[in-house]
Tab-separated table of C-alpha atoms in Angstrom:
chain	number	residue	atom	x	y	z
A	1	ALA	CA	93.223	60.778	83.795
A	2	VAL	CA	94.872	63.271	85.885
A	3	VAL	CA	94.621	65.881	83.074
A	4	GLU	CA	90.829	65.109	82.416
A	5	SER	CA	90.238	65.762	86.228
A	6	TYR	CA	91.520	69.293	85.802
A	7	GLN	CA	90.247	70.003	82.401
A	8	GLY	CA	86.803	69.629	84.092
A	9	ARG	CA	87.672	72.545	86.362
A	10	PHE	CA	89.590	74.555	83.938
A	11	PRO	CA	88.211	73.900	80.379
A	12	GLY	CA	91.272	76.185	79.000
A	13	ILE	CA	93.681	73.050	79.488
A	14	ILE	CA	94.608	71.434	76.223
A	15	TYR	CA	96.076	68.141	76.374
A	16	ARG	CA	98.312	66.671	73.499
A	17	ARG	CA	100.249	63.463	73.404
A	18	ASN	CA	102.814	62.919	70.396
A	19	ALA	CA	102.306	59.524	68.630
A	20	GLN	CA	106.024	58.907	69.344
A	21	ASN	CA	108.727	60.386	71.584
A	22	VAL	CA	110.023	63.410	69.444
A	23	GLY	CA	112.525	64.638	72.195
A	24	MET	CA	112.597	67.680	74.357
A	25	ASP	CA	113.320	70.219	71.760
A	26	GLU	CA	110.868	69.118	68.825
A	27	ASN	CA	108.128	68.809	71.607
A	28	THR	CA	108.763	72.442	72.352
A	29	PHE	CA	108.611	73.530	68.720
A	30	LEU	CA	105.213	71.508	68.428
A	31	THR	CA	103.908	72.982	71.451
A	32	LEU	CA	104.599	76.563	70.404
A	33	GLU	CA	102.851	75.709	66.964
A	34	ALA	CA	99.835	74.587	68.756
A	35	ALA	CA	99.529	77.167	71.473
A	36	SER	CA	97.296	80.081	70.701
A	37	GLY	CA	98.097	82.749	73.545
A	38	GLU	CA	100.093	86.027	72.941
A	39	TYR	CA	102.879	84.576	75.256
A	40	VAL	CA	103.986	81.224	75.869
A	41	TRP	CA	105.638	80.008	79.370
A	42	LEU	CA	107.713	76.812	78.485
A	43	LEU	CA	107.586	74.710	81.918
A	44	SER	CA	109.541	71.518	82.521
A	45	ASP	CA	107.691	69.029	84.654
A	46	ASP	CA	110.086	69.041	87.358
A	47	ASP	CA	110.020	72.881	87.930
A	48	ILE	CA	107.491	74.382	90.379
A	49	PRO	CA	106.055	77.959	89.864
A	50	LEU	CA	106.024	79.683	93.491
A	51	PRO	CA	102.688	80.812	94.780
A	52	GLY	CA	101.794	84.253	93.657
A	53	ILE	CA	104.201	84.401	90.670
A	54	VAL	CA	101.741	83.666	88.068
A	55	GLN	CA	99.370	86.617	88.970
A	56	LYS	CA	102.634	88.844	89.291
A	57	ILE	CA	103.731	87.926	85.603
A	58	VAL	CA	99.921	88.349	84.449
A	59	LYS	CA	99.748	91.668	86.118
A	60	ARG	CA	103.072	92.967	84.554
A	61	LEU	CA	102.170	91.844	81.189
A	62	GLU	CA	98.756	93.506	81.376
A	63	SER	CA	100.596	96.829	81.881
A	64	GLU	CA	103.618	96.480	79.530
A	65	SER	CA	104.169	94.578	76.311
A	66	CYS	CA	107.466	92.574	76.495
A	67	SER	CA	109.165	90.575	73.928
A	68	LEU	CA	110.570	88.256	76.649
A	69	VAL	CA	110.218	87.755	80.372
A	70	TYR	CA	112.840	86.021	82.303
A	71	LEU	CA	112.483	84.708	85.602
A	72	ASN	CA	114.716	84.366	88.691
A	73	VAL	CA	115.083	80.628	89.801
A	74	GLY	CA	116.338	78.518	92.603
A	75	GLY	CA	117.422	74.872	92.908
A	76	TYR	CA	116.461	72.111	95.148
A	77	TRP	CA	117.858	68.749	95.468
A	78	PRO	CA	115.698	65.409	95.595
A	79	GLY	CA	114.510	64.889	99.233
A	80	GLU	CA	114.379	68.553	100.136
A	81	SER	CA	111.326	70.518	100.023
A	82	TYR	CA	111.031	72.728	97.140
A	83	GLU	CA	110.314	76.036	99.412
A	84	ILE	CA	113.761	75.869	100.597
A	85	VAL	CA	114.568	78.099	97.586
A	86	ARG	CA	113.028	80.796	99.225
A	87	THR	CA	115.771	80.946	101.886
A	88	ARG	CA	118.588	79.724	100.007
A	89	ASN	CA	118.221	82.116	97.242
A	90	ARG	CA	117.826	85.852	97.233
A	91	ASP	CA	115.245	88.024	95.609
A	92	LEU	CA	116.573	90.669	93.356
A	93	PRO	CA	114.801	93.828	91.675
A	94	ASP	CA	112.782	93.602	88.768
A	95	LYS	CA	114.301	95.098	85.688
A	96	ILE	CA	113.136	96.179	82.339
A	97	PHE	CA	115.768	96.113	79.715
A	98	VAL	CA	115.457	98.126	76.613
A	99	ASP	CA	118.912	96.948	75.106
A	100	PRO	CA	118.844	93.426	74.138
A	101	GLN	CA	122.581	93.430	74.196
A	102	GLN	CA	122.447	94.571	77.845
A	103	VAL	CA	120.054	91.623	78.725
A	104	LEU	CA	122.454	89.113	77.328
A	105	GLN	CA	125.425	90.879	79.057
A	106	SER	CA	123.578	90.806	82.629
A	107	ILE	CA	121.569	87.586	82.520
A	108	THR	CA	122.548	84.202	81.313
A	109	ILE	CA	119.633	83.043	79.378
A	110	ALA	CA	119.736	79.338	79.666
A	111	HIS	CA	117.079	77.786	82.046
A	112	PHE	CA	114.210	76.349	79.936
A	113	SER	CA	111.227	76.970	82.593
A	114	ALA	CA	112.446	80.609	83.155
A	115	ILE	CA	111.487	81.826	79.592
A	116	ILE	CA	108.283	83.394	78.804
A	117	MET	CA	108.074	84.831	75.310
A	118	ASN	CA	105.992	86.363	72.596
A	119	ARG	CA	104.663	83.459	70.739
A	120	LYS	CA	104.397	85.075	67.147
A	121	SER	CA	108.117	86.149	67.592
A	122	ALA	CA	109.146	82.532	68.581
A	123	LEU	CA	107.309	81.180	65.564
A	124	ARG	CA	109.315	83.089	63.090
A	125	PHE	CA	112.429	81.310	64.481
A	126	ILE	CA	111.656	77.993	64.940
A	127	ASP	CA	113.014	76.649	61.597
A	128	THR	CA	116.411	78.319	62.496
A	129	VAL	CA	116.534	76.830	65.692
A	130	ARG	CA	115.289	73.293	64.546
A	131	SER	CA	118.368	73.341	62.242
A	132	TYR	CA	120.492	73.386	65.442
A	133	GLY	CA	119.840	69.502	65.801
A	134	GLN	CA	121.690	69.093	62.401
A	135	LYS	CA	124.710	71.376	63.395
A	136	GLY	CA	125.408	68.738	66.453
A	137	PHE	CA	123.745	70.747	69.425
A	138	THR	CA	122.682	68.637	72.098
A	139	ARG	CA	119.294	68.409	74.111
A	140	GLY	CA	117.973	71.616	75.194
A	141	TYR	CA	118.679	73.940	72.298
A	142	ALA	CA	115.208	75.125	71.967
A	143	VAL	CA	115.850	77.660	74.825
A	144	ASN	CA	117.826	79.474	71.968
A	145	LEU	CA	114.624	80.865	70.693
A	146	ALA	CA	114.401	82.985	73.441
A	147	HIS	CA	117.575	84.697	72.172
A	148	TYR	CA	116.212	85.316	68.534
A	149	VAL	CA	112.936	86.657	70.134
A	150	LEU	CA	114.746	89.108	72.249
A	151	LEU	CA	117.154	90.252	69.525
A	152	SER	CA	114.567	90.741	66.807
A	153	SER	CA	112.067	92.757	68.708
A	154	ARG	CA	112.046	96.484	69.617
A	155	GLU	CA	109.857	95.654	72.778
A	156	PRO	CA	111.730	95.498	76.265
A	157	CYS	CA	112.820	92.297	78.109
A	158	LEU	CA	111.432	92.281	81.726
A	159	PHE	CA	113.501	90.415	84.218
A	160	ILE	CA	111.486	89.412	87.391
A	161	GLY	CA	113.870	89.319	90.172
A	162	LYS	CA	111.725	87.782	93.013
A	163	ILE	CA	112.580	84.035	93.069
A	164	ALA	CA	109.622	82.555	90.961
A	165	LEU	CA	110.594	79.035	90.273
A	166	ALA	CA	111.925	75.991	92.407
A	167	CYS	CA	113.919	74.047	90.052
A	168	ARG	CA	114.830	70.475	90.809
A	169	ASN	CA	118.454	69.906	90.465
A	170	PRO	CA	119.423	66.749	88.327
A	171	GLU	CA	120.800	63.788	90.476
A	172	ASP	CA	123.083	62.878	87.808
A	173	GLY	CA	124.622	64.168	84.599
A	174	ASN	CA	122.827	62.046	82.329
A	175	ASN	CA	120.611	64.959	80.968
A	176	TYR	CA	123.017	67.776	80.833
A	177	ASN	CA	126.686	67.410	80.388
A	178	PRO	CA	128.113	70.590	81.553
A	179	MET	CA	130.976	70.740	79.018
A	180	THR	CA	128.656	69.965	76.126
A	181	THR	CA	126.166	72.713	77.454
A	182	LEU	CA	129.025	75.156	77.770
A	183	THR	CA	130.200	74.362	74.152
A	184	ASP	CA	126.740	74.672	72.808
A	185	TYR	CA	126.332	78.086	74.592
A	186	ALA	CA	129.471	79.297	73.085
A	187	ARG	CA	128.512	78.031	69.469
A	188	GLN	CA	125.266	79.657	69.806
A	189	TYR	CA	126.649	83.137	70.497
A	190	GLN	CA	129.050	82.818	67.553
A	191	LEU	CA	126.106	81.964	65.275
A	192	LEU	CA	124.224	84.878	66.609
A	193	ARG	CA	127.308	87.186	65.885
A	194	GLU	CA	127.747	85.955	62.395
A	195	ALA	CA	124.159	86.721	61.778
A	196	GLY	CA	124.678	90.199	63.010
A	197	LEU	CA	122.492	89.866	65.950
A	198	VAL	CA	124.978	90.356	68.824
A	199	SER	CA	128.276	92.539	69.279
A	200	LYS	CA	131.634	90.771	69.792
A	201	LYS	CA	131.471	92.327	73.368
A	202	THR	CA	128.265	90.441	73.864
A	203	GLU	CA	129.699	87.200	72.444
């Protein structure tokens, strides 16, 4: 009912519900396959784009084509106003990266909602990243699509340094086990190096 009320005002909204819970990662892949835009922005339901950031992103992408856009984010705790991220975190300068190795040596591409990527490039690697589930990766490995998009494209990567998202910090560790997350991240870089996509230095 809530979505339908918005569809009346914004007819471009498409709503899909899976017949069963397929999990975060498979839902991400299905969403990418169903999308039609040039770019996709993957947003979790507890992360809030700050006022003006959508307009800024659109304006930048209208003037320069990018393989990937990564956003600066700030965290807030339950009970806090999400606007606290404006004062708790600092804005950084925007930066265009031409060398993907430099991106990965400068930025940790790990936050789901901070990723905007070229959809066609992402579709090329869905099957590769889908296989991570059988390789023992835990929840959230869909973000690894961003690495493949970045490393396979000749187009630059844009980092938006202004705090763009207020991200709710988890109240407990049920969804994200820090050690498992770090292990998955290390394994991802090993796979990328074995595929010849990243240098030993980057790994």
